[in-house]
Tab-separated table of C-alpha atoms and ligand atoms in Angstrom:
chain	number	residue	atom	x	y	z
A	1094	MET	CA	-65.643	-62.580	31.945
A	1095	THR	CA	-67.981	-65.461	31.248
A	1096	GLN	CA	-66.739	-68.976	30.537
A	1097	ILE	CA	-67.273	-68.532	26.809
A	1098	GLU	CA	-65.370	-65.222	26.760
A	1099	THR	CA	-62.273	-66.545	28.504
A	1100	VAL	CA	-62.060	-69.604	26.236
A	1101	GLU	CA	-62.564	-67.392	23.136
A	1102	THR	CA	-59.862	-65.000	24.270
A	1103	LEU	CA	-57.501	-67.902	24.779
A	1104	LYS	CA	-58.384	-69.255	21.326
A	1105	ARG	CA	-57.630	-65.907	19.672
A	1106	ARG	CA	-54.274	-65.720	21.379
A	1107	MET	CA	-53.378	-69.295	20.404
A	1108	ALA	CA	-54.630	-68.818	16.842
A	1109	GLU	CA	-51.848	-66.250	16.353
A	1110	THR	CA	-49.251	-68.750	17.485
A	1111	LYS	CA	-50.731	-71.257	15.098
A	1112	ALA	CA	-50.580	-68.786	12.207
A	1113	LEU	CA	-46.855	-68.237	12.848
A	1114	LYS	CA	-46.343	-71.971	13.014
A	1115	GLY	CA	-48.063	-72.231	9.654
A	1116	ALA	CA	-45.639	-69.636	8.247
A	1117	THR	CA	-42.695	-71.665	9.541
A	1118	ASP	CA	-44.092	-74.747	7.828
A	1119	VAL	CA	-44.316	-72.828	4.550
A	1120	LEU	CA	-40.567	-72.138	4.871
A	1121	GLY	CA	-39.897	-75.816	5.599
A	1122	TRP	CA	-41.963	-76.905	2.586
A	1123	ASP	CA	-40.083	-74.415	0.379
A	1124	GLN	CA	-36.723	-75.665	1.680
A	1125	GLN	CA	-37.588	-79.237	0.633
A	1126	THR	CA	-39.045	-78.336	-2.779
A	1127	TYR	CA	-37.785	-75.182	-4.499
A	1128	MET	CA	-35.127	-73.482	-2.376
A	1129	PRO	CA	-31.662	-73.505	-3.948
A	1130	THR	CA	-29.008	-74.992	-1.704
A	1131	GLY	CA	-27.458	-71.516	-1.322
A	1132	GLY	CA	-30.471	-70.515	0.736
A	1133	GLY	CA	-29.735	-72.911	3.541
A	1134	GLY	CA	-27.992	-70.552	5.921
A	1135	ALA	CA	-30.546	-67.780	5.631
A	1136	ARG	CA	-33.401	-70.223	5.892
A	1137	ALA	CA	-31.956	-71.505	9.181
A	1138	ASP	CA	-31.890	-67.865	10.399
A	1139	GLN	CA	-35.529	-67.340	9.360
A	1140	ILE	CA	-36.816	-70.538	10.933
A	1141	THR	CA	-34.817	-69.972	14.103
A	1142	ALA	CA	-36.137	-66.371	14.462
A	1143	LEU	CA	-39.738	-67.506	13.952
A	1144	SER	CA	-39.360	-70.467	16.304
A	1145	LYS	CA	-38.190	-68.127	19.070
A	1146	VAL	CA	-41.182	-65.860	18.663
A	1147	ILE	CA	-43.582	-68.792	18.545
A	1148	HIS	CA	-42.045	-70.222	21.716
A	1149	GLN	CA	-42.299	-66.864	23.493
A	1150	MET	CA	-45.981	-66.566	22.548
A	1151	ALA	CA	-46.824	-70.179	23.341
A	1152	THR	CA	-45.220	-70.148	26.778
A	1153	GLY	CA	-45.463	-66.478	27.805
A	1154	ARG	CA	-47.197	-65.185	30.913
A	1155	GLU	CA	-50.175	-63.828	28.918
A	1156	THR	CA	-50.913	-67.275	27.416
A	1157	GLU	CA	-50.480	-68.959	30.795
A	1158	ASN	CA	-52.878	-66.505	32.476
A	1159	LEU	CA	-55.488	-66.919	29.758
A	1160	LEU	CA	-55.184	-70.679	29.949
A	1161	GLU	CA	-55.596	-70.688	33.745
A	1162	ALA	CA	-58.595	-68.357	33.565
A	1163	ALA	CA	-60.253	-70.464	30.869
A	1164	GLU	CA	-59.653	-73.615	32.902
A	1165	ARG	CA	-61.048	-71.979	36.024
A	1166	ASP	CA	-64.185	-70.850	34.208
A	1167	SER	CA	-64.786	-74.166	32.479
A	1168	LYS	CA	-64.953	-76.670	35.283
A	1169	ASP	CA	-68.545	-77.697	34.437
A	1170	LEU	CA	-67.967	-78.147	30.695
A	1171	ASP	CA	-69.182	-81.455	29.208
A	1172	PRO	CA	-65.944	-83.454	28.961
A	1173	ASP	CA	-66.952	-84.606	25.456
A	1174	SER	CA	-67.460	-81.050	24.206
A	1175	ASP	CA	-65.070	-79.377	21.719
A	1176	ASP	CA	-64.139	-76.728	24.303
A	1177	ALA	CA	-63.181	-79.287	26.945
A	1178	ALA	CA	-61.044	-81.095	24.386
A	1179	TYR	CA	-59.580	-77.712	23.378
A	1180	LEU	CA	-58.501	-77.004	26.955
A	1181	ARG	CA	-56.984	-80.451	27.419
A	1182	VAL	CA	-54.921	-80.190	24.252
A	1183	ALA	CA	-53.939	-76.577	24.864
A	1184	ARG	CA	-52.776	-77.462	28.376
A	1185	ARG	CA	-50.755	-80.439	27.083
A	1186	ASP	CA	-49.108	-78.312	24.391
A	1187	PHE	CA	-48.409	-75.542	26.871
A	1188	ASN	CA	-46.824	-77.791	29.474
A	1189	ARG	CA	-44.708	-79.482	26.892
A	1190	ALA	CA	-43.421	-76.163	25.438
A	1191	ALA	CA	-42.984	-74.507	28.819
A	1192	LYS	CA	-40.411	-77.102	29.817
A	1193	MET	CA	-38.167	-76.017	26.985
A	1194	PRO	CA	-35.917	-72.978	27.408
A	1195	GLU	CA	-35.988	-70.550	24.484
A	1196	GLU	CA	-32.274	-70.978	23.929
A	1197	LEU	CA	-32.756	-74.722	23.362
A	1198	VAL	CA	-35.692	-74.199	20.993
A	1199	ALA	CA	-33.581	-71.800	18.919
A	1200	ARG	CA	-30.579	-74.145	18.897
A	1201	MET	CA	-32.841	-77.041	17.865
A	1202	ALA	CA	-34.380	-75.031	14.968
A	1203	ARG	CA	-30.929	-74.012	13.724
A	1204	ILE	CA	-29.262	-77.405	14.011
A	1205	THR	CA	-32.082	-79.341	12.424
A	1206	THR	CA	-32.430	-76.874	9.507
A	1207	LEU	CA	-28.688	-77.015	8.802
A	1208	GLY	CA	-28.689	-80.746	9.580
A	1209	TYR	CA	-31.223	-81.330	6.864
A	1210	GLU	CA	-28.983	-79.577	4.327
A	1211	ALA	CA	-25.981	-81.638	5.530
A	1212	TRP	CA	-28.006	-84.887	5.216
A	1213	HIS	CA	-29.119	-83.946	1.725
A	1214	GLU	CA	-25.470	-83.477	0.670
A	1215	ALA	CA	-24.209	-86.529	2.489
A	1216	ARG	CA	-26.881	-88.743	0.963
A	1217	ALA	CA	-26.163	-87.502	-2.600
A	1218	ALA	CA	-22.443	-88.212	-2.078
A	1219	SER	CA	-23.058	-91.350	0.031
A	1220	ASP	CA	-20.681	-89.813	2.528
A	1221	TYR	CA	-21.751	-90.549	6.116
A	1222	GLY	CA	-18.843	-88.478	7.475
A	1223	LYS	CA	-20.612	-85.322	6.215
A	1224	PHE	CA	-23.690	-86.063	8.291
A	1225	ALA	CA	-22.134	-87.699	11.381
A	1226	PRO	CA	-21.258	-84.449	13.231
A	1227	TRP	CA	-24.875	-83.268	12.783
A	1228	LEU	CA	-26.286	-86.519	13.978
A	1229	GLU	CA	-24.078	-86.273	17.030
A	1230	GLN	CA	-25.495	-82.784	17.773
A	1231	ILE	CA	-29.102	-83.860	17.090
A	1232	LEU	CA	-28.763	-86.823	19.425
A	1233	GLY	CA	-27.385	-84.523	22.135
A	1234	LEU	CA	-30.311	-82.172	21.671
A	1235	SER	CA	-32.809	-85.031	21.757
A	1236	ARG	CA	-31.303	-86.248	25.082
A	1237	GLU	CA	-31.527	-82.686	26.501
A	1238	VAL	CA	-35.165	-82.454	25.369
A	1239	ALA	CA	-36.051	-85.884	26.786
A	1240	GLU	CA	-34.502	-85.085	30.164
A	1241	LEU	CA	-36.449	-81.782	30.395
A	1242	ARG	CA	-39.712	-83.512	29.459
A	1243	GLY	CA	-39.049	-86.395	31.869
A	1244	TYR	CA	-39.853	-90.088	31.587
A	1245	LYS	CA	-40.322	-93.079	33.878
A	1246	GLU	CA	-39.068	-96.141	31.992
A	1247	SER	CA	-36.956	-95.225	28.972
A	1248	ILE	CA	-35.482	-92.006	27.654
A	1249	TYR	CA	-37.104	-93.055	24.321
A	1250	ASP	CA	-40.550	-92.618	25.830
A	1251	ALA	CA	-40.139	-88.868	26.212
A	1252	LEU	CA	-39.452	-88.501	22.420
A	1253	LEU	CA	-41.987	-91.025	21.154
A	1254	ASP	CA	-44.777	-89.320	23.192
A	1255	GLU	CA	-44.520	-86.250	21.035
A	1256	TYR	CA	-45.476	-88.235	17.912
A	1257	GLU	CA	-47.664	-90.876	19.477
A	1258	PRO	CA	-49.179	-89.528	22.721
A	1259	GLY	CA	-49.290	-92.160	25.463
A	1260	MET	CA	-47.119	-94.772	23.692
A	1261	LYS	CA	-43.930	-96.110	25.296
A	1262	ALA	CA	-40.882	-97.950	24.013
A	1263	SER	CA	-42.145	-101.035	25.874
A	1264	ASP	CA	-45.436	-100.868	23.903
A	1265	VAL	CA	-43.385	-100.694	20.705
A	1266	GLN	CA	-41.465	-103.770	21.795
A	1267	SER	CA	-44.700	-105.660	22.481
A	1268	MET	CA	-46.107	-104.605	19.138
A	1269	PHE	CA	-43.059	-105.997	17.319
A	1270	GLN	CA	-43.113	-109.178	19.382
A	1271	ALA	CA	-46.721	-109.721	18.271
A	1272	ILE	CA	-46.057	-109.302	14.578
A	1273	LYS	CA	-42.480	-110.431	14.028
A	1274	PRO	CA	-43.073	-114.265	13.953
A	1275	ASP	CA	-45.707	-113.931	11.239
A	1276	LEU	CA	-43.621	-111.500	9.183
A	1277	VAL	CA	-40.521	-113.667	9.360
A	1278	GLY	CA	-42.639	-116.759	8.585
A	1279	LEU	CA	-44.163	-115.131	5.488
A	1280	VAL	CA	-40.801	-113.929	4.250
A	1281	LYS	CA	-39.408	-117.484	4.640
A	1282	ALA	CA	-42.407	-119.103	2.954
A	1283	VAL	CA	-42.070	-116.729	0.009
A	1284	ALA	CA	-38.278	-117.157	-0.193
A	1285	ALA	CA	-38.764	-120.961	-0.338
A	1286	LEU	CA	-40.568	-120.493	-3.664
A	1287	GLY	CA	-37.388	-119.096	-5.204
A	1288	PRO	CA	-36.431	-115.635	-6.478
A	1289	ASN	CA	-38.509	-115.949	-9.664
A	1290	ALA	CA	-41.919	-116.798	-8.146
A	1291	ILE	CA	-43.070	-113.383	-9.285
A	1292	ASP	CA	-41.595	-111.421	-12.190
A	1293	ASP	CA	-41.715	-107.709	-11.419
A	1294	SER	CA	-39.548	-106.586	-14.346
A	1295	VAL	CA	-42.696	-104.880	-15.788
A	1296	LEU	CA	-42.354	-102.241	-13.058
A	1297	LYS	CA	-38.812	-101.374	-14.159
A	1298	ARG	CA	-39.461	-100.478	-17.789
A	1299	ASP	CA	-38.999	-96.967	-19.174
A	1300	PHE	CA	-41.925	-94.846	-17.928
A	1301	ASP	CA	-42.171	-91.287	-19.227
A	1302	GLU	CA	-42.281	-88.866	-16.325
A	1303	GLY	CA	-44.954	-86.594	-17.817
A	1304	ARG	CA	-47.312	-89.607	-18.285
A	1305	GLN	CA	-46.559	-90.818	-14.751
A	1306	GLU	CA	-47.514	-87.424	-13.455
A	1307	ALA	CA	-50.746	-87.223	-15.473
A	1308	PHE	CA	-51.854	-90.717	-14.458
A	1309	GLY	CA	-50.896	-90.049	-10.825
A	1310	LYS	CA	-53.020	-86.869	-10.800
A	1311	THR	CA	-56.019	-88.805	-12.156
A	1312	VAL	CA	-55.731	-91.254	-9.254
A	1313	VAL	CA	-55.088	-88.576	-6.594
A	1314	SER	CA	-58.232	-86.768	-7.853
A	1315	ALA	CA	-60.318	-89.949	-7.862
A	1316	LEU	CA	-59.385	-90.656	-4.251
A	1317	GLY	CA	-60.818	-87.277	-3.295
A	1318	PHE	CA	-57.909	-84.805	-3.031
A	1319	ASP	CA	-59.333	-81.303	-3.277
A	1320	TRP	CA	-57.042	-79.338	-5.639
A	1321	THR	CA	-58.613	-76.012	-4.654
A	1322	ARG	CA	-57.180	-76.658	-1.182
A	1323	GLY	CA	-53.855	-78.290	-2.064
A	1324	ARG	CA	-51.160	-78.886	-4.631
A	1325	GLN	CA	-48.518	-81.451	-5.570
A	1326	ASP	CA	-44.816	-80.717	-6.095
A	1327	ARG	CA	-41.570	-82.669	-6.223
A	1328	ALA	CA	-39.240	-83.443	-3.359
A	1329	VAL	CA	-36.235	-85.694	-2.713
A	1330	HIS	CA	-38.076	-87.267	0.191
A	1331	PRO	CA	-41.820	-87.191	-0.441
A	1332	PHE	CA	-43.992	-85.737	2.344
A	1333	CYS	CA	-47.253	-84.032	3.079
A	1334	THR	CA	-47.535	-80.776	5.008
A	1335	SER	CA	-50.556	-78.743	5.948
A	1336	PHE	CA	-50.580	-75.031	6.690
A	1337	THR	CA	-54.341	-75.021	7.189
A	1338	ARG	CA	-57.097	-77.339	6.046
A	1339	GLY	CA	-57.390	-74.973	3.086
A	1340	ASP	CA	-53.770	-75.413	1.995
A	1341	VAL	CA	-52.364	-78.977	2.118
A	1342	ARG	CA	-49.244	-79.762	0.151
A	1343	ILE	CA	-48.178	-83.186	-1.100
A	1344	THR	CA	-44.893	-84.016	-2.842
A	1345	THR	CA	-43.642	-86.889	-4.903
A	1346	ARG	CA	-40.521	-88.227	-6.559
A	1347	PHE	CA	-40.536	-89.613	-10.107
A	1348	GLU	CA	-38.240	-92.433	-11.086
A	1349	PRO	CA	-38.247	-93.098	-14.865
A	1350	ASN	CA	-37.369	-96.796	-14.382
A	1351	PHE	CA	-39.496	-97.659	-11.350
A	1352	LEU	CA	-43.206	-96.936	-11.704
A	1353	PRO	CA	-44.279	-97.719	-8.114
A	1354	ALA	CA	-42.194	-94.917	-6.519
A	1355	ALA	CA	-44.391	-92.017	-7.716
A	1356	LEU	CA	-47.601	-94.034	-8.189
A	1357	PHE	CA	-47.925	-95.490	-4.702
A	1358	GLY	CA	-46.004	-92.632	-3.170
A	1359	SER	CA	-48.690	-90.229	-4.475
A	1360	MET	CA	-51.483	-92.357	-3.108
A	1361	HIS	CA	-49.668	-92.523	0.253
A	1362	GLU	CA	-49.307	-88.704	0.538
A	1363	THR	CA	-52.899	-88.305	-0.659
A	1364	GLY	CA	-54.015	-90.387	2.300
A	1365	HIS	CA	-52.241	-87.940	4.650
A	1366	ALA	CA	-53.740	-85.028	2.761
A	1367	LEU	CA	-57.330	-86.339	2.911
A	1368	TYR	CA	-57.017	-86.441	6.696
A	1369	GLU	CA	-55.747	-82.855	6.851
A	1370	GLN	CA	-58.263	-81.546	4.325
A	1371	GLY	CA	-61.039	-83.349	6.210
A	1372	VAL	CA	-60.567	-81.735	9.660
A	1373	GLY	CA	-63.800	-79.949	10.659
A	1374	THR	CA	-64.035	-76.283	9.708
A	1375	ARG	CA	-64.879	-75.554	13.332
A	1376	PHE	CA	-61.219	-76.215	14.154
A	1377	ASP	CA	-59.807	-73.650	11.695
A	1378	GLY	CA	-56.906	-71.813	13.330
A	1379	ASN	CA	-57.501	-73.945	16.451
A	1380	VAL	CA	-55.095	-76.259	18.349
A	1381	LEU	CA	-57.503	-79.091	17.572
A	1382	GLY	CA	-56.847	-78.675	13.809
A	1383	GLY	CA	-54.569	-81.338	12.278
A	1384	GLY	CA	-54.097	-85.043	12.849
A	1385	THR	CA	-54.212	-86.527	16.324
A	1386	SER	CA	-50.975	-88.528	16.106
A	1387	LEU	CA	-48.498	-89.671	13.489
A	1388	GLY	CA	-49.642	-93.293	13.878
A	1389	VAL	CA	-53.246	-92.373	13.084
A	1390	HIS	CA	-51.940	-90.157	10.211
A	1391	GLU	CA	-49.926	-93.012	8.843
A	1392	SER	CA	-52.930	-95.341	9.119
A	1393	GLN	CA	-54.610	-93.066	6.556
A	1394	SER	CA	-51.674	-92.933	4.138
A	1395	ARG	CA	-51.269	-96.692	4.320
A	1396	LEU	CA	-54.983	-97.332	4.025
A	1397	TRP	CA	-55.182	-95.451	0.738
A	1398	GLU	CA	-51.839	-96.654	-0.551
A	1399	ASN	CA	-52.143	-100.348	0.360
A	1400	LEU	CA	-55.675	-101.429	1.328
A	1401	VAL	CA	-57.027	-99.453	-1.633
A	1402	GLY	CA	-54.093	-98.866	-4.005
A	1403	ARG	CA	-52.518	-102.260	-3.953
A	1404	SER	CA	-55.817	-104.189	-3.988
A	1405	LYS	CA	-57.321	-106.301	-6.796
A	1406	PRO	CA	-60.518	-104.257	-7.112
A	1407	PHE	CA	-58.552	-101.032	-7.496
A	1408	TRP	CA	-56.680	-102.375	-10.464
A	1409	GLN	CA	-59.795	-103.923	-11.958
A	1410	ALA	CA	-60.918	-100.347	-12.163
A	1411	PHE	CA	-57.664	-98.559	-13.113
A	1412	TYR	CA	-55.485	-101.059	-14.982
A	1413	PRO	CA	-57.085	-100.369	-18.402
A	1414	ASP	CA	-56.355	-96.663	-17.843
A	1415	LEU	CA	-52.748	-97.391	-16.887
A	1416	GLN	CA	-52.290	-99.586	-19.931
A	1417	GLN	CA	-53.631	-96.754	-22.079
A	1418	ALA	CA	-51.064	-94.383	-20.544
A	1419	PHE	CA	-48.262	-96.859	-21.158
A	1420	PRO	CA	-49.290	-99.032	-24.105
A	1421	GLU	CA	-45.770	-100.098	-25.097
A	1422	GLN	CA	-44.687	-100.974	-21.545
A	1423	LEU	CA	-47.888	-102.578	-20.258
A	1424	GLY	CA	-50.143	-103.297	-23.273
A	1425	SER	CA	-49.294	-107.011	-23.252
A	1426	VAL	CA	-49.015	-107.436	-19.486
A	1427	ALA	CA	-52.046	-109.297	-18.083
A	1428	PRO	CA	-53.913	-107.694	-15.140
A	1429	ALA	CA	-53.101	-110.671	-12.858
A	1430	ASP	CA	-49.381	-110.326	-13.617
A	1431	TRP	CA	-49.514	-106.585	-12.856
A	1432	TYR	CA	-51.258	-107.263	-9.543
A	1433	ARG	CA	-48.716	-109.834	-8.546
A	1434	ALA	CA	-45.801	-107.600	-9.586
A	1435	ILE	CA	-46.928	-104.672	-7.433
A	1436	ASN	CA	-47.339	-107.090	-4.486
A	1437	LYS	CA	-44.080	-108.926	-4.804
A	1438	VAL	CA	-42.484	-109.693	-1.419
A	1439	GLU	CA	-38.769	-109.241	-1.570
A	1440	PRO	CA	-36.377	-108.053	1.090
A	1441	SER	CA	-34.873	-104.768	-0.119
A	1442	LEU	CA	-32.602	-102.085	1.208
A	1443	ILE	CA	-34.851	-99.042	0.896
A	1444	ARG	CA	-37.700	-98.636	3.356
A	1445	VAL	CA	-39.944	-96.453	1.176
A	1446	GLU	CA	-39.875	-99.075	-1.544
A	1447	ALA	CA	-40.458	-102.013	0.787
A	1448	ASP	CA	-43.425	-104.387	0.274
A	1449	GLU	CA	-46.111	-104.721	2.901
A	1450	VAL	CA	-44.586	-107.833	4.517
A	1451	THR	CA	-40.980	-106.647	4.961
A	1452	TYR	CA	-41.839	-102.993	5.667
A	1453	ASN	CA	-42.120	-103.355	9.437
A	1454	LEU	CA	-38.718	-105.087	9.618
A	1455	HIS	CA	-37.243	-101.825	8.362
A	1456	ILE	CA	-39.005	-100.037	11.195
A	1457	LEU	CA	-37.877	-102.544	13.803
A	1458	LEU	CA	-34.288	-101.928	12.674
A	1459	ARG	CA	-34.667	-98.179	12.965
A	1460	PHE	CA	-36.375	-98.394	16.360
A	1461	GLU	CA	-33.489	-100.500	17.725
A	1462	MET	CA	-30.913	-98.151	16.207
A	1463	GLU	CA	-32.540	-95.146	17.833
A	1464	VAL	CA	-32.709	-96.776	21.243
A	1465	ALA	CA	-29.065	-97.867	21.012
A	1466	LEU	CA	-27.926	-94.389	19.873
A	1467	LEU	CA	-29.932	-92.522	22.525
A	1468	GLU	CA	-28.784	-94.777	25.313
A	1469	GLY	CA	-25.166	-94.501	24.078
A	1470	LYS	CA	-24.957	-98.272	23.440
A	1471	VAL	CA	-23.578	-97.487	19.967
A	1472	SER	CA	-21.522	-94.423	18.989
A	1473	VAL	CA	-22.384	-92.226	16.020
A	1474	GLY	CA	-19.162	-93.450	14.392
A	1475	ASP	CA	-20.088	-97.063	14.752
A	1476	ALA	CA	-23.744	-96.609	13.745
A	1477	PRO	CA	-23.353	-97.486	10.039
A	1478	ALA	CA	-21.768	-100.856	10.919
A	1479	LEU	CA	-24.670	-101.634	13.310
A	1480	TRP	CA	-27.197	-100.544	10.640
A	1481	ASN	CA	-25.578	-102.897	8.138
A	1482	ALA	CA	-25.437	-105.776	10.594
A	1483	LYS	CA	-29.117	-105.397	11.408
A	1484	THR	CA	-29.990	-105.170	7.688
A	1485	GLU	CA	-28.186	-108.477	7.258
A	1486	GLU	CA	-29.982	-110.011	10.222
A	1487	TYR	CA	-33.545	-108.856	9.351
A	1488	LEU	CA	-33.459	-108.626	5.583
A	1489	GLY	CA	-30.535	-110.832	4.554
A	1490	LEU	CA	-28.889	-107.990	2.626
A	1491	THR	CA	-25.822	-105.829	2.944
A	1492	PRO	CA	-26.062	-102.177	1.909
A	1493	PRO	CA	-23.373	-101.510	-0.722
A	1494	ASP	CA	-23.044	-97.892	0.522
A	1495	ASP	CA	-24.452	-95.589	3.216
A	1496	ALA	CA	-26.871	-93.816	0.808
A	1497	GLN	CA	-28.700	-97.146	0.619
A	1498	GLY	CA	-28.116	-97.786	4.331
A	1499	ILE	CA	-28.082	-95.392	7.262
A	1500	LEU	CA	-28.352	-92.207	5.103
A	1501	GLN	CA	-31.568	-93.157	3.283
A	1502	ASP	CA	-34.113	-91.475	5.538
A	1503	VAL	CA	-34.595	-87.761	6.216
A	1504	HIS	CA	-36.072	-88.079	9.749
A	1505	TRP	CA	-33.026	-87.851	11.970
A	1506	SER	CA	-31.666	-84.802	10.135
A	1507	GLY	CA	-34.805	-82.880	11.079
A	1508	GLY	CA	-34.687	-84.009	14.718
A	1509	GLY	CA	-37.323	-86.742	14.201
A	1510	ILE	CA	-35.894	-89.286	16.639
A	1511	GLY	CA	-38.678	-91.462	18.074
A	1512	TYR	CA	-40.802	-90.985	14.955
A	1513	PHE	CA	-40.276	-94.303	13.139
A	1514	PRO	CA	-42.444	-96.652	15.301
A	1515	THR	CA	-45.497	-94.590	14.239
A	1516	TYR	CA	-45.100	-96.162	10.738
A	1517	SER	CA	-45.745	-99.602	12.176
A	1518	VAL	CA	-48.592	-98.303	14.331
A	1519	GLY	CA	-50.034	-96.880	11.121
A	1520	ASN	CA	-49.672	-100.192	9.274
A	1521	LEU	CA	-51.546	-102.133	11.981
A	1522	LEU	CA	-54.168	-99.459	12.440
A	1523	SER	CA	-54.793	-99.093	8.673
A	1524	VAL	CA	-56.277	-102.604	8.619
A	1525	GLN	CA	-58.169	-102.286	11.856
A	1526	LEU	CA	-59.852	-99.098	10.588
A	1527	PHE	CA	-60.448	-100.448	7.105
A	1528	GLU	CA	-62.189	-103.502	8.609
A	1529	ALA	CA	-64.417	-101.188	10.742
A	1530	ALA	CA	-65.272	-99.097	7.668
A	1531	ASN	CA	-66.044	-102.156	5.536
A	1532	GLU	CA	-68.300	-103.576	8.257
A	1533	ALA	CA	-70.130	-100.289	8.646
A	1534	LEU	CA	-70.556	-100.091	4.807
A	1535	GLY	CA	-72.126	-103.557	4.622
A	1536	GLY	CA	-68.950	-105.265	3.323
A	1537	GLU	CA	-69.350	-103.344	0.076
A	1538	VAL	CA	-66.057	-101.459	0.047
A	1539	SER	CA	-64.260	-103.765	-2.456
A	1540	ALA	CA	-67.180	-103.666	-4.855
A	1541	GLN	CA	-67.285	-99.878	-4.569
A	1542	ILE	CA	-63.534	-99.544	-5.263
A	1543	ALA	CA	-63.920	-101.763	-8.320
A	1544	ARG	CA	-66.443	-99.193	-9.611
A	1545	LYS	CA	-64.088	-96.258	-8.802
A	1546	GLU	CA	-66.495	-95.226	-6.047
A	1547	PHE	CA	-64.303	-93.929	-3.251
A	1548	GLY	CA	-66.939	-91.642	-1.810
A	1549	PRO	CA	-68.497	-94.046	0.705
A	1550	LEU	CA	-65.130	-95.001	2.226
A	1551	HIS	CA	-63.929	-91.392	2.186
A	1552	ASP	CA	-67.177	-90.213	3.790
A	1553	TRP	CA	-66.949	-92.850	6.549
A	1554	LEU	CA	-63.392	-91.864	7.381
A	1555	GLN	CA	-64.354	-88.199	7.277
A	1556	GLU	CA	-67.276	-88.780	9.622
A	1557	ASN	CA	-65.499	-91.052	12.075
A	1558	ILE	CA	-61.904	-89.830	12.073
A	1559	TYR	CA	-60.931	-86.786	9.931
A	1560	GLN	CA	-63.495	-84.259	11.191
A	1561	TYR	CA	-62.335	-84.661	14.780
A	1562	GLY	CA	-58.748	-83.472	14.238
A	1563	ARG	CA	-56.981	-83.645	17.581
A	1564	LYS	CA	-60.170	-83.732	19.656
A	1565	TYR	CA	-59.687	-87.382	20.672
A	1566	ASP	CA	-56.222	-88.637	21.558
A	1567	PRO	CA	-55.157	-91.660	19.415
A	1568	ARG	CA	-56.075	-94.310	21.961
A	1569	ALA	CA	-59.526	-92.824	22.634
A	1570	LEU	CA	-60.140	-92.405	18.905
A	1571	VAL	CA	-59.267	-96.040	18.081
A	1572	GLN	CA	-61.426	-97.303	20.946
A	1573	ARG	CA	-64.306	-95.107	19.837
A	1574	VAL	CA	-64.118	-96.106	16.141
A	1575	THR	CA	-63.340	-99.822	16.420
A	1576	GLY	CA	-64.575	-100.708	19.943
A	1577	ARG	CA	-61.143	-101.872	21.097
A	1578	PRO	CA	-57.512	-100.706	21.409
A	1579	LEU	CA	-54.810	-101.020	18.740
A	1580	ASP	CA	-54.917	-104.714	17.743
A	1581	PRO	CA	-52.385	-106.566	15.590
A	1582	ALA	CA	-54.843	-109.390	14.725
A	1583	PRO	CA	-56.614	-107.702	11.731
A	1584	TYR	CA	-53.263	-106.741	10.218
A	1585	LEU	CA	-51.851	-110.275	10.524
A	1586	ARG	CA	-55.067	-111.802	9.131
A	1587	TYR	CA	-54.912	-109.438	6.189
A	1588	LEU	CA	-51.247	-110.201	5.420
A	1589	GLN	CA	-51.784	-113.932	5.645
A	1590	ALA	CA	-54.843	-113.868	3.404
A	1591	LYS	CA	-53.472	-111.442	0.853
A	1592	PHE	CA	-50.028	-112.891	0.426
A	1593	GLY	CA	-51.314	-116.455	0.797
A	1594	ASP	CA	-53.373	-115.674	-2.298
A	1595	VAL	CA	-50.653	-113.795	-4.186
A	1596	TYR	CA	-48.158	-116.608	-3.651
A	1597	GLY	CA	-50.565	-119.588	-3.480
A	1598	LEU	CA	-49.518	-120.344	0.106
A	1599	SER	CA	-53.006	-121.379	1.320
A	1600	GLY	CA	-53.024	-123.804	4.212
A	1601	LYS	CA	-49.436	-123.130	5.136
A	1602	GLY	CA	-50.018	-120.318	7.570
B	543	ZN	ZN1	-46.581	-91.394	5.594
């Protein structure tokens, strides 16, 4: 066969695996949105059965032979071509999967599916004891997986690499060392102004759910979400999932007495969705379809949620519409007071509701918890006490119960250990990328946002990031787009400038 034929044969084979993976993701989406709790056991059977078949196809002799043949026939491919990238990513996925025995894959699928159900119940009852045995099993599985994959420095590296290729625990530590002094300094400077420097009670009025949903959809549409290739539903823990670029699902959670939850949550998930909907059509059914890493993915959700959604120009444009949707609640609230309320800095217990300054402290806490749990430095039984002690240390608060402490996040229940640092990568990268976009667009992005013109920013992201899917690994992509590696400086400049302005801290650093 010719070079093109062998690569195309491999692609057809791998497209079938990807289709089955998409079907598994539909089952996962359904589990988190509409499935009654009674379906949990059968759903675990379904996902386990599919995971086994996918694993057999992904690691079987036929796939291996096709991959080897395609590699042999493609030695003179341009390294920057789509096919060269395809072979690099296919090889990486193959090697990773081939290290995992089928029995372990099946056990993982079953335990994380049932673990999710147990977490859901435990969180609702704020009963850590209901989740602890599952966490124990999930940690055991994670250690098994990490040992099979191998690592040089830390067991954590083997897990983190799945979410953020190339990143190590030591990189995460350096990242936090670089940002922590500024974060702590800002929190202190704000705290010195007293608890009433900003009144955010306007966010906690009674907001009709139907109106929240309608306004949210207006914003999601304005940002560029394509409703012919996606939909929005409700979930306990909001997320975005993509079966193909033609079917991208976002979810949200409405709280009648806290407007930001659904409003900014929807913008966040829309950012993820724009990335998935924007992958080039040439990667349909292809291993290069989808986002290149969770950190780059999160940079997009945070860019649209914070750099756009919590900015002054955005609310210049949308505040009159919001007031019209909620005349009783917001009719007499001045735009400047609204802007300050949505940007109030206040240590809180819940990560997903944290402001931009304290958010990364929540991630630092989780990263340290994961390392301690994986390395066996803290037992599953003692984990809530350590969580609470770290919450006290970093945020000055004590969780009144485990639902507002160690049980608040879904990730561990689904096996997502090593996932959290990608949130901080995303925060840093969101500003680095936004700066690059703004520079390329002649410094006009704020003015465009104030006119509800999101097209230029969206087009730039599409052109420079979204279309490439997984073609460039995260480090290569960031270098390509911004001319340098991940850099905390733009993020710190942004926080100092924005919150210096919100709180009138100018000159204090
Ligand atoms: Zn996100």
